[in-house]
Coordinates of C-alpha atoms in Angstrom, one line a residue:
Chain A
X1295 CA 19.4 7.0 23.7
X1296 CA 17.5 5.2 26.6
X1297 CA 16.7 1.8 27.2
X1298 CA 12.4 2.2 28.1
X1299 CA 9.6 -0.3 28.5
X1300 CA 6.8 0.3 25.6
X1301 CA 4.2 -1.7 23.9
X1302 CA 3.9 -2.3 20.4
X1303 CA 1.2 0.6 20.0
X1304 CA 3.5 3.4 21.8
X1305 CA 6.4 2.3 20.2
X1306 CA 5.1 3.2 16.9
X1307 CA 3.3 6.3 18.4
X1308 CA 7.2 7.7 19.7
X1309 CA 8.6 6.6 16.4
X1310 CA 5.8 8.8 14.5
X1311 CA 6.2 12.0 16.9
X1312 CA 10.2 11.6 16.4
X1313 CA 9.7 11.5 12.7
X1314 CA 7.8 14.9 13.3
X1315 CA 4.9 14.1 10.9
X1316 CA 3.1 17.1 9.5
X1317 CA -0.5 15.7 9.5
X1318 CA -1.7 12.4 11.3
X1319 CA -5.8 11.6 10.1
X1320 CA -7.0 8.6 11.4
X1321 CA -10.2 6.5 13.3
X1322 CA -10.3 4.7 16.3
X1323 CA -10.4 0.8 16.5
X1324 CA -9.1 -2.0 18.2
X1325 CA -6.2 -2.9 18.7
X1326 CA -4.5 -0.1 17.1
X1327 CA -6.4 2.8 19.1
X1328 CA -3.6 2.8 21.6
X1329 CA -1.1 4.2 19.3
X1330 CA -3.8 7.0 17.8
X1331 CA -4.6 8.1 21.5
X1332 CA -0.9 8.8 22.0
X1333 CA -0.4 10.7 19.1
X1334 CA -3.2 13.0 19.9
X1335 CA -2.1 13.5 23.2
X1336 CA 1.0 14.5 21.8
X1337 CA -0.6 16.8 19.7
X1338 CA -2.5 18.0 22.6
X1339 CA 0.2 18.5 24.9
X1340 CA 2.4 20.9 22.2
X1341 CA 4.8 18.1 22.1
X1342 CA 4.4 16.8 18.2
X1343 CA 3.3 20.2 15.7
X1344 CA 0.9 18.3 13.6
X1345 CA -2.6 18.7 12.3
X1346 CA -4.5 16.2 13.9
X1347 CA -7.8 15.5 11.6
X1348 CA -10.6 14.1 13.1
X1349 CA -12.5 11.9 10.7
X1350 CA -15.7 9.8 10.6
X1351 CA -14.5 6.5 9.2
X1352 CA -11.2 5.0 7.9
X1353 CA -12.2 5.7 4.4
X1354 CA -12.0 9.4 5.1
X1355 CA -9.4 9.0 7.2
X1356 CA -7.1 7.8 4.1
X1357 CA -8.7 10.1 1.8
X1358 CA -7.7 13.1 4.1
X1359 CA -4.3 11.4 4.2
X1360 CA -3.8 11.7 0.3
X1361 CA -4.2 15.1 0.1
X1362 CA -2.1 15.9 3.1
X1363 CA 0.5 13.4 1.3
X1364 CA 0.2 15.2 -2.1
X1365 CA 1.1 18.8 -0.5
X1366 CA 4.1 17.4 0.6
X1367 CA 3.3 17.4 4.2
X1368 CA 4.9 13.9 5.8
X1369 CA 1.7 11.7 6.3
X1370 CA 1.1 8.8 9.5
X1371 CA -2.6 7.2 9.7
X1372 CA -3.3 3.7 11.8
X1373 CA -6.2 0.8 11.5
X1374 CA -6.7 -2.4 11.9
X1375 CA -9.0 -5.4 10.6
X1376 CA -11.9 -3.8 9.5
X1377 CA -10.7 -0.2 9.6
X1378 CA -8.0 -1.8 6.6
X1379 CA -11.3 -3.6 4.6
X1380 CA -13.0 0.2 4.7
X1381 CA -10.2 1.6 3.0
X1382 CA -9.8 -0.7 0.3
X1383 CA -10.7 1.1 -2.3
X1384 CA -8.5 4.2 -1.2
X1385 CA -5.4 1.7 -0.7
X1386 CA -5.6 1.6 -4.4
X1387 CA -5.5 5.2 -4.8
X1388 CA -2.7 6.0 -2.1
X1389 CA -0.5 4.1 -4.5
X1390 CA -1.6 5.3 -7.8
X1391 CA -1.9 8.9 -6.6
X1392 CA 2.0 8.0 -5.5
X1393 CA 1.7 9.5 -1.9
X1394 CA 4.1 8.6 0.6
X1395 CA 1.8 8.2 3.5
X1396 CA 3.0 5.5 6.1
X1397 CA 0.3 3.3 7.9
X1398 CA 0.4 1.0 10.8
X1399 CA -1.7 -1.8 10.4
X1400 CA -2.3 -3.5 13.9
X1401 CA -3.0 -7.4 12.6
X1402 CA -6.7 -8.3 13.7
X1403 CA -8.8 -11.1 12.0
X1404 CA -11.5 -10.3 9.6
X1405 CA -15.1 -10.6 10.5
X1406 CA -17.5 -12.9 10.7
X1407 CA -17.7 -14.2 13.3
X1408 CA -16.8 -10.8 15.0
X1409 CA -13.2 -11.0 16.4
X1410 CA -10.5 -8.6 17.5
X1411 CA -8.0 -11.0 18.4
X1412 CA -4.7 -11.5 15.7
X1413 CA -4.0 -13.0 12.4
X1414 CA -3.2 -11.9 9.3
X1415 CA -6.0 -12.0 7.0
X1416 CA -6.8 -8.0 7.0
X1417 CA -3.1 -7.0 5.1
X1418 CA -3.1 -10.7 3.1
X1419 CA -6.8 -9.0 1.8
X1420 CA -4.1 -6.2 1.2
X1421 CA -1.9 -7.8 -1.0
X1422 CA -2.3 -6.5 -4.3
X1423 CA -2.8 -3.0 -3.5
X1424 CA 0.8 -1.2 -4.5
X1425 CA 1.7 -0.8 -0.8
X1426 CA 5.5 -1.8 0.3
X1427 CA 4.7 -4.1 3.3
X1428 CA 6.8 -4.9 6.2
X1429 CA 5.9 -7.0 8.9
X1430 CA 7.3 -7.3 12.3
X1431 CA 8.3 -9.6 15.1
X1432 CA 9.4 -7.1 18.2
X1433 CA 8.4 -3.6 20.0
X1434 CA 12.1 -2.8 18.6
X1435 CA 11.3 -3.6 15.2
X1436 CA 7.8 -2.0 15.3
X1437 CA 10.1 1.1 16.3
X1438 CA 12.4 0.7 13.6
X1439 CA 10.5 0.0 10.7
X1440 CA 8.1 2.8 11.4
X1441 CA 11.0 5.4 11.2
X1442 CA 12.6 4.0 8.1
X1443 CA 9.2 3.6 6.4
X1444 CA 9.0 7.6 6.5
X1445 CA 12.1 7.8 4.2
X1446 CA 11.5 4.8 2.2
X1447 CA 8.0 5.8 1.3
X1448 CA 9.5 9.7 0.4
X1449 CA 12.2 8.4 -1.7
X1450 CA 10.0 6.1 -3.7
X1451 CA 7.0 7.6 -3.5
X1452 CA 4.7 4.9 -2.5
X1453 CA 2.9 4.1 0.3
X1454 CA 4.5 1.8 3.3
X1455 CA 2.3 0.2 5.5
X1456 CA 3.9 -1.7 8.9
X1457 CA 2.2 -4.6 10.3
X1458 CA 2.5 -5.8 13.5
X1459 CA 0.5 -8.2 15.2
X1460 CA -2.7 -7.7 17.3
X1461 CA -2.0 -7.5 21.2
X1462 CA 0.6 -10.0 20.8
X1463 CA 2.9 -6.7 19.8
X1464 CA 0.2 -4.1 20.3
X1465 CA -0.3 -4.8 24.0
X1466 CA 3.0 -6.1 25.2
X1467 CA 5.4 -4.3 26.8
X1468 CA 9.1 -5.7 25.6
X1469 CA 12.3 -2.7 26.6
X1470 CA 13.5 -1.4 23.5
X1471 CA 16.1 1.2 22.7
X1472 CA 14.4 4.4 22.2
X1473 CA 17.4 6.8 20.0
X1474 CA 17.6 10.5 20.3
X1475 CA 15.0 12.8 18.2
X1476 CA 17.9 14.4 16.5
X1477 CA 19.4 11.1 15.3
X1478 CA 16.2 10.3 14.2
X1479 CA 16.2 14.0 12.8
X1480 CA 19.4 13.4 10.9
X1481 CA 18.1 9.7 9.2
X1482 CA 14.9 11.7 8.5
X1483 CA 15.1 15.3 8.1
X1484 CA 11.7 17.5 8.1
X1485 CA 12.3 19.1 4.7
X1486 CA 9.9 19.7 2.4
X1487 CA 8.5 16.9 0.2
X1488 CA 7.2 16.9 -3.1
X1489 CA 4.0 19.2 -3.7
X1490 CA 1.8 18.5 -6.1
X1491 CA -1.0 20.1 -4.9
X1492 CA 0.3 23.7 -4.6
X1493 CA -1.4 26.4 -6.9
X1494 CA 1.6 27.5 -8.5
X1495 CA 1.9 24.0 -10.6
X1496 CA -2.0 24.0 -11.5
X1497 CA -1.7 20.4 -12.0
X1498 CA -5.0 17.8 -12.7
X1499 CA -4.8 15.0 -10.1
X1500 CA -7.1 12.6 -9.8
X1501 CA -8.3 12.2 -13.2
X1502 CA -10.0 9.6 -15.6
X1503 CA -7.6 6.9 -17.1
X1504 CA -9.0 6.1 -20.4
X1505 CA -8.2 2.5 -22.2
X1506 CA -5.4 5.0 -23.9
X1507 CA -3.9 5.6 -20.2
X1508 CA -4.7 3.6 -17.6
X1509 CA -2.8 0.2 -18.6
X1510 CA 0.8 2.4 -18.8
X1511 CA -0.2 4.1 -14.9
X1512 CA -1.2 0.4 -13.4
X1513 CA 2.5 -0.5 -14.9
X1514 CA 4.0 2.6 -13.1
X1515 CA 3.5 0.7 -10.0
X1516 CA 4.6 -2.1 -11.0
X1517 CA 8.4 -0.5 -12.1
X1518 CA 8.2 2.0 -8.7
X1519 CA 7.6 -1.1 -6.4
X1520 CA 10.2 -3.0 -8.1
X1521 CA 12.7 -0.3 -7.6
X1522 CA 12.1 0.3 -4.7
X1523 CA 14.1 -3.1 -3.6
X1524 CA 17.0 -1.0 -4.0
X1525 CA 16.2 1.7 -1.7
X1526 CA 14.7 -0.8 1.1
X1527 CA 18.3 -2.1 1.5
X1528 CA 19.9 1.5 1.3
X1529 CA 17.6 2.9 3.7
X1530 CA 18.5 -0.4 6.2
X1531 CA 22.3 0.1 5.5
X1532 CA 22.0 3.5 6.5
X1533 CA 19.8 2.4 9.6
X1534 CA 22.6 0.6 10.4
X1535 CA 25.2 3.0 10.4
X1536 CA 23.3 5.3 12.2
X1537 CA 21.5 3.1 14.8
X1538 CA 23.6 0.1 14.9
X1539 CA 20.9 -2.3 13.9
X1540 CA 20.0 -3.8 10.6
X1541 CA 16.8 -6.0 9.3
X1542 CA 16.6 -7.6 6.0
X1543 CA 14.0 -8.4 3.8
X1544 CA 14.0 -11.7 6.1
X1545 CA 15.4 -12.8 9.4
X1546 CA 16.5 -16.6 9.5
X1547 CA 17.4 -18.4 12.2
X1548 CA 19.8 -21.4 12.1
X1549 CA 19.5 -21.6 8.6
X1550 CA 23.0 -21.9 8.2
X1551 CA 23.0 -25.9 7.8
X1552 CA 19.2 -26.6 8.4
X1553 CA 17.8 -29.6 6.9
X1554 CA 14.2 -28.9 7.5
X1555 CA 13.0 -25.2 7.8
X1556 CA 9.8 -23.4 8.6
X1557 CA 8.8 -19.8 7.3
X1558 CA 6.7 -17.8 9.1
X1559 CA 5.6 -14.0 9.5
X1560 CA 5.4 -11.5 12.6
X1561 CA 5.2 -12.4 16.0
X1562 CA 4.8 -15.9 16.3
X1563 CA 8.7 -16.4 15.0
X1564 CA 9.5 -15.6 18.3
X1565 CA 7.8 -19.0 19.8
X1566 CA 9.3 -20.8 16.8
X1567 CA 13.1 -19.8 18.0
X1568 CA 12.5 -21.5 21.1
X1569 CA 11.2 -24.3 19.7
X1570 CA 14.0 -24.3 17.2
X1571 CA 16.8 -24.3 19.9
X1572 CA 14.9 -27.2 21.9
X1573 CA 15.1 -29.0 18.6
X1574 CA 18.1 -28.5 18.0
X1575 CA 19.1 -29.8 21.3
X1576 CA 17.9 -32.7 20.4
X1577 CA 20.4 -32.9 17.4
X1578 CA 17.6 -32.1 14.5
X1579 CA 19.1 -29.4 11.8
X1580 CA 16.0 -27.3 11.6
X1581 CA 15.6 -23.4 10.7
X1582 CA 13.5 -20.5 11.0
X1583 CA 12.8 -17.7 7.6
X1584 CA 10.5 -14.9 9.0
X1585 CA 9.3 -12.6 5.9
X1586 CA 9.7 -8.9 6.8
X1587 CA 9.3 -7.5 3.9
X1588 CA 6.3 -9.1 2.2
X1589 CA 5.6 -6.2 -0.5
X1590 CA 8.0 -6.2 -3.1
X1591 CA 8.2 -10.4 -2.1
X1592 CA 12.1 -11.4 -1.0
X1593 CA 12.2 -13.5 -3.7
X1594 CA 16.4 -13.3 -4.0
X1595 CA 17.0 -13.6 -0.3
X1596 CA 14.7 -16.7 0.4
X1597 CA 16.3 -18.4 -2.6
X1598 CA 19.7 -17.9 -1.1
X1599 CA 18.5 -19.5 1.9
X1600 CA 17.0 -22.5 0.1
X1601 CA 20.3 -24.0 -1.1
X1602 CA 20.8 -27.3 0.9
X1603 CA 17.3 -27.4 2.5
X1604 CA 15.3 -30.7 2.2
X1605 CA 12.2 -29.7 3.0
X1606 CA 9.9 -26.6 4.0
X1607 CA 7.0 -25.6 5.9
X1608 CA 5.4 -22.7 5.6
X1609 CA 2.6 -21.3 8.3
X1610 CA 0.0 -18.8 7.1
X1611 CA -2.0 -17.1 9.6
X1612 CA -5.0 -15.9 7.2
X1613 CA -7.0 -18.0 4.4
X1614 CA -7.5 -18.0 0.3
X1615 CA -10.8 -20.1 0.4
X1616 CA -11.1 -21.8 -3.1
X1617 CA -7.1 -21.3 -3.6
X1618 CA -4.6 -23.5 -4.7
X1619 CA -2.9 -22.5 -1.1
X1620 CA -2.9 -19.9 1.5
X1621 CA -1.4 -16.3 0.3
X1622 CA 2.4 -17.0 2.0
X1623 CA 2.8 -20.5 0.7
X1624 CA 1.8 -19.4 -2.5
X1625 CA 4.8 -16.6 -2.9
X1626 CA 7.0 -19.5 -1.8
X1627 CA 6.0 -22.1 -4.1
X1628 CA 6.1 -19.4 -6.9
X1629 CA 9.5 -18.8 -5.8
X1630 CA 10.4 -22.0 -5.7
X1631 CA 9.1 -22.8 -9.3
X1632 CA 11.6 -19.5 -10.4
X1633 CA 14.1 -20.9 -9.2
X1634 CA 14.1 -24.4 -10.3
X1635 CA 14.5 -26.4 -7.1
X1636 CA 12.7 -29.0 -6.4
X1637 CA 11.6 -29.1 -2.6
X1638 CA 8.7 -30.3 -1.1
X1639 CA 6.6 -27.5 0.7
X1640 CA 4.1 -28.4 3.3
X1641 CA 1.7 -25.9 3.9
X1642 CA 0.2 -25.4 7.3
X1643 CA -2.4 -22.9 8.6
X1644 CA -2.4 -22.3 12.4
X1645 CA -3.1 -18.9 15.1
X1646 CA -6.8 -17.9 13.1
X1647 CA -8.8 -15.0 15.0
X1648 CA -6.4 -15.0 18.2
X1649 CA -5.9 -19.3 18.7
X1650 CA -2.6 -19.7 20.7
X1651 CA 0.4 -21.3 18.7
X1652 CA 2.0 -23.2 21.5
X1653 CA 5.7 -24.7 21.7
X1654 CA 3.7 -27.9 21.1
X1655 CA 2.0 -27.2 17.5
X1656 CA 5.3 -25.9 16.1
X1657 CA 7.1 -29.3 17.5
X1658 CA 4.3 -31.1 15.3
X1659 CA 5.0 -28.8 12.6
X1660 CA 8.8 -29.3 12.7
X1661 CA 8.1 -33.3 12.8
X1662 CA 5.6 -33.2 10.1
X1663 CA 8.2 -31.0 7.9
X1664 CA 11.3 -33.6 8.2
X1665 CA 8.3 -36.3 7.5
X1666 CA 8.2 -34.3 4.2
X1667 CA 11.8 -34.3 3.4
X1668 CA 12.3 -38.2 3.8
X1669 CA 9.0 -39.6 1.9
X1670 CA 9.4 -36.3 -0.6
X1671 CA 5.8 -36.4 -0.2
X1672 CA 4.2 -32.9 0.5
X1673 CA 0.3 -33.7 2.3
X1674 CA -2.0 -31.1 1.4
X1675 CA -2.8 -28.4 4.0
X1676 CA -2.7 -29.2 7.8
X1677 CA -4.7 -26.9 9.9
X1678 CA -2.5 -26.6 13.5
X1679 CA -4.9 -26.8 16.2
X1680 CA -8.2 -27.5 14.4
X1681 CA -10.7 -29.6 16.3
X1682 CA -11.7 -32.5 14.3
Chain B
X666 CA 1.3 8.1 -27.8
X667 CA 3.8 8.7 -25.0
X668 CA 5.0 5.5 -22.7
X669 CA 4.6 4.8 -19.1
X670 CA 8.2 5.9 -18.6
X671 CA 7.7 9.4 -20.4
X672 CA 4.0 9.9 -18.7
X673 CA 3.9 12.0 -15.1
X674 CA 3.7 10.0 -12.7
X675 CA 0.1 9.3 -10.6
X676 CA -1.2 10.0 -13.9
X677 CA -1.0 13.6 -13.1
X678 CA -1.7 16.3 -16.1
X679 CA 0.3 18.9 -16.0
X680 CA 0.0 20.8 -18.5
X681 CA -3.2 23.3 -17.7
X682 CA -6.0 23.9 -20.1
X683 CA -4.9 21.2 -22.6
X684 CA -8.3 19.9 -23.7
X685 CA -8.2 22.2 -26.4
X686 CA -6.0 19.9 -27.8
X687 CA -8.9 17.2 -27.4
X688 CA -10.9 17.2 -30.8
X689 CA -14.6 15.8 -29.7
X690 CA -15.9 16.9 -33.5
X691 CA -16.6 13.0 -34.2
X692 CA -19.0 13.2 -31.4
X693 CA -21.3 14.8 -33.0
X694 CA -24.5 13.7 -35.1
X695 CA -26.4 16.7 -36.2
X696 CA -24.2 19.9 -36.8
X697 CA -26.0 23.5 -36.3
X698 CA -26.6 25.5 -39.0
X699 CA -27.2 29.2 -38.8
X700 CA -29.0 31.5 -41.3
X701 CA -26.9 34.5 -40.8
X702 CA -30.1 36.5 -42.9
X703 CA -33.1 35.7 -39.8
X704 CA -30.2 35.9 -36.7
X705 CA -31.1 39.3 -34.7
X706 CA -27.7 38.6 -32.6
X707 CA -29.5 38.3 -29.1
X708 CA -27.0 36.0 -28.4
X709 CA -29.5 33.4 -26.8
X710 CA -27.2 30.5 -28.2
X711 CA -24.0 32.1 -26.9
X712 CA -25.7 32.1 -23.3
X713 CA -27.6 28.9 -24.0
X714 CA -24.5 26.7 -25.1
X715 CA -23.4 24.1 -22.3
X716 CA -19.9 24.0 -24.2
X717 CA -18.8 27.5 -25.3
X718 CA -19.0 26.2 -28.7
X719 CA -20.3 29.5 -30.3
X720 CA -18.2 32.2 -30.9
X721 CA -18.8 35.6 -30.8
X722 CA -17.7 37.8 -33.1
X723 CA -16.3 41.7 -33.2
X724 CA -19.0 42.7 -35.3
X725 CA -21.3 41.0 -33.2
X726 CA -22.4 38.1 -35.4
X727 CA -21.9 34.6 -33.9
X728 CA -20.3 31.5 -35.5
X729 CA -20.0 27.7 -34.2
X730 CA -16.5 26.0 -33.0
X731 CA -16.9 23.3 -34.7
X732 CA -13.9 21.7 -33.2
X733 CA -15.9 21.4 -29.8
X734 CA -19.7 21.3 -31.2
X735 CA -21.2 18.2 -29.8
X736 CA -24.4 18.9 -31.8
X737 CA -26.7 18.6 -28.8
X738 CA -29.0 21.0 -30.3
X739 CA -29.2 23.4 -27.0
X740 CA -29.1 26.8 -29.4
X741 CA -31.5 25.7 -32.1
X742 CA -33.8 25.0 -29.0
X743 CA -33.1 28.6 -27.7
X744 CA -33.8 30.7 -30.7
X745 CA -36.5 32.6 -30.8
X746 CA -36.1 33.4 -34.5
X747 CA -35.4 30.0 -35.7
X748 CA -32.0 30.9 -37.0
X749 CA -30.0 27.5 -36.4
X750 CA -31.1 24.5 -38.1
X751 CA -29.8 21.0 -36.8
X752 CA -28.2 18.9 -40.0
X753 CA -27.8 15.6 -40.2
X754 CA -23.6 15.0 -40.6
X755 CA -23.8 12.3 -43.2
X756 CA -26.0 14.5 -45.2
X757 CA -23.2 17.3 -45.5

C-alpha cells in the first residue's frame, strides 16, 4: 500500500492493470485518452499480459469487447461523450449478450455545439441500456469502483460502466491510496470466467428473438439488474473488509437532521460540502445526497434519507428536452411518489458543457430550496448560471 | 413455451442442430410433385435444392422432405425431364 499522487484517468488505468484484465479494446478520445495511453504502455512495457486490440471506432471497440467478454477473458474498454453515443447500439447488446465487460466513461457533454468540457448528458443518453452505473466524486473512488466493478460485473453478468467526470476527475491529480496487486489479487482473483464461446459447447449466440422470444430475454435484464442490488452491497462489504473503505449506493452529507437537502451526482458534490459546512455555520440544517450508484436507482437508501426533510433540490447536469424534468429529478420524484411522502422537489439544472458551479450558485440553490420548504411551493426548473 | 426463468440466458441456444425441430411445412404454397415414371435420377434437384429438402434414396430414387419443403420451385426449374410438377396446396 502507498499513498501516490494520480489523476482520475491513471487511477483507473492502475486499477485496470491490478485487476490483470485479459483483453483491453478501445479508441482514443478526449478526455478519457489518458487512461487508454497508460494501459497500452503497460501493455507495451510487459507490465499488464493483455491483448491490446487496436480498433477503428468505439463501435468496434465494444463489439471486439463482447466477444473477448463471452470467452471468458476479463474485459476493460474506455470512451467518452461521443465515443458512448457510437456505441449505443452495442450498449444494448453488451447487456443482452450478458458480458461482463467493465467501461470507464469519462463524462463529456454531447455535441452540438462541439464541446469536450463535463456534464452528464453522454451516460444520462445511457440510461436505459441494462448497464449497472456508478458514478464518482474522487481519484480514490474512481480507483475503487473500477476494481470492484470487475467482480460485480462477473458475478452478475452484466456490464458495469464507471463514470467520472471530464477533467474535473480525469485531469486532477488528488493522492489516493494505491493497495497492493495481490490484495487486489485476492478481492479479484484471475480465474477463468464463464465461456460461452468455446467450441466444445457449440452454442448459437447472437441470434434472432422472435415475438415468441424476445419479450422473456428483454425481462432477463430486468430480474439480473434487480438482483444484482444484492451483490453491489456484498461486493462493497467485502471492499471493506479488505481495503478498509466502504461506498454506498449514496454518500450523504449532514443528512442526519437536515431540513433542506440537495442531491447531486459526481464531482461537483465536492464544492457542495463546502458550501454545506459554511451554511451550516451559519445555523441552516442543510444536507448533501450524492447518487453513486445510478443503475439499479437507490431507491431504498434515498427514501431512508428522506424521513424528516422539508424540502429537496435536485441538480442535473444533462437535459430531457420536451420532459416532464431532467433524468435525475425524475428518479427522485418517482421515488418520491413510491414512497408516499409528500415533499416538494425543486429541480435545478446547472455545470452544462464545462460552465463552473461556483460556491456561489450552490448558496442560491440552498436559499432557493428552504424557499421551497416554507411556501411548499416547488417553481418549475431554475437553470444555475443561465444568462438571461 | 418455456419462461424467461427456464430460458439460457443472453438468449443463447444451446442445444446444436435443433432446427430440425422447427416445422416450416406451413410455409409453403405450391408442393413439388414428382413423376417417379419420367425421373432418370440425375439428381439435378438434389444439387439444385437451396434447403436439402430432397432425399436421396439407397436405390437411388429421390423423394421430397416435406417437413422442410418451402415449395420455392428450385427443382421443377432444374429438371431437364420435367419430372416435378409444382401443386397448388389447397388443391391437395
Amino acid at each position: 500500500m502507498k499513498r501516490v499522487a494520480l489523476s482520475g484517468n491513471y487511477a483507473v488505468a492502475y486499477a485496470v492493470k491490478m485487476a490483470d484484465v485479459d483483453v483491453i479494446a478501445a479508441y482514443p478520445i478526449t478526455p478519457q485518452t489518458p487512461i487508454v495511453e497508460k494501459l497500452s504502455e503497460f501493455v507495451a512495457d510487459g507490465l499488464l499480459d493483455a491483448e491490446y486490440i487496436n480498433v477503428e471506432s468505439e463501435h468496434s471497440a465494444l463489439s471486439a469487447c463482447i466477444g473477448s467478454s463471452l470467452t471468458g477473458a476479463r474485459t476493460f474498454t474506455a470512451t467518452s461523450s461521443q465515443g458512448l453515443a457510437y456505441m449505443h447500439e452495442v450498449l444494448f447488446m453488451a447487456s443482452s449478450l450478458r458480458t461482463s465487460i467493465v467501461m470507464a466513461n469519462v463524462n463529456r457533454a454531447l455535441s452540438h455545439p462541439l464541446n469536450i468540457w463535463n456534464d452528464h448528458s453522454d451516460a444520462m443518453a445511457e440510461r436505459d441500456v441494462g448497464w449497472i452505473q456508478f458514478w464518482v466524486n474522487s481519484v480514490q473512488e474512481a480507483f475503487d469502483a473500477t476494481i470492484q466493478a470487475f467482480k460485480i460485473a462477473e458475478e452478475v453478468l452484466l456490464p458495469v460502466m464507471i463514470n467520472l467526470d471530464g477533467f474535473i476527475l480525469s485531469h486532477i491529480n488528488e493522492v489516493l491510496i494505491l493497495p497492493d496487486e495481490e490484495l487486489v489479487r485476492e478481492f479479484i482473483p484471475s480465474k477463468p470466467l464463464f465461456n460461452r464461446l468455446s467450441p466444445k459447447l457449440a452454442y448459437t449466440i447472437g441470434v434472432v428473438g422472435p415475438p415468441e422470444y424476445y419479450y422473456e430475454m428483454r425481462y432477463q435484464i430486468i430480474d439480473a439488474i434487480e438482483r444484482s442490488r444484492k451483490n453491489i452491497n456484498e461486493v462493497n462489504r467485502e471492499f471493506g473488509e479488505l481495503f478498509g473503505r466502504t461506498y454506498g449506493n449514496i454518500s450523504t452529507y449532514m443528512m442526519e437532521d437536515a431540513d433542506y437537502a440537495l442531491i447531486t451526482m459526481g464531482a461537483v458534490s465536492s464544492t457542495a460540502k463546502i458550501v454545506v459546512d459554511s451554511l451550516r455555520k451559519e445555523g441552516e440544517k442543510v444536507g448533501l445526497i450524492s447518487i453513486r450508484c445510478f443503475r439499479p436507482f437507490p431507491k431504498n437508501d434515498i427514501i431512508e434519507v428522506f424521513e424528516d426533510v422539508k424540502s429537496i433540490g435536485v441538480l442535473d447536469r444533462a437535459l430531457t428536452p420536451g420532459g416532464i424534468g431532467h433524468p435525475l429529478f425524475t428518479e427522485i420524484v418517482t421515488t418520491l411518489y413510491d414512497s408516499s411522502k409528500i415533499i416538494p422537489v425543486q429541480s435545478f439544472v446547472g455545470g452544462l458543457g464545462g460552465r463552473d458551479i461556483t460556491i456561489d450558485d450552490f448558496k442560491q440553490m440552498y436559499k432557493i430550496i428552504k424557499d421551497v420548504g416554507l411556501s411548499g411551493r416547488r417553481k418549475p426548473c431554475i437553470y444555475i448560471g443561465l444568462r438571461e | 413455451m418455456k419462461s424467461w426463468k427456464e430460458l439460457p440466458i443472453g438468449a443463447m441456444i444451446i442445444e446444436p442442430g435443433n432446427s430440425i425441430e422447427y416445422n416450416v411445412a406451413q410455409w409453403r404454397v405450391f408442393r413439388p410433385v414428382l413423376d417417379k415414371n419420367k425421373c432418370t435420377k440425375c439428381g439435378l434437384c438434389w444439387i439444385f435444392c437451396p434447403e436439402g429438402a430432397i432425399v436421396r434414396n439407397e436405390d437411388e430414387s429421390y423423394e421430397v422432405n416435406l417437413s422442410f419443403c418451402k415449395g420455392c420451385g428450385i427443382c421443377q426449374r432444374s429438371c431437364n425431364v420435367k419430372a416435378i410438377t409444382m401443386i397448388k396446396e389447397e388443391g391437395l
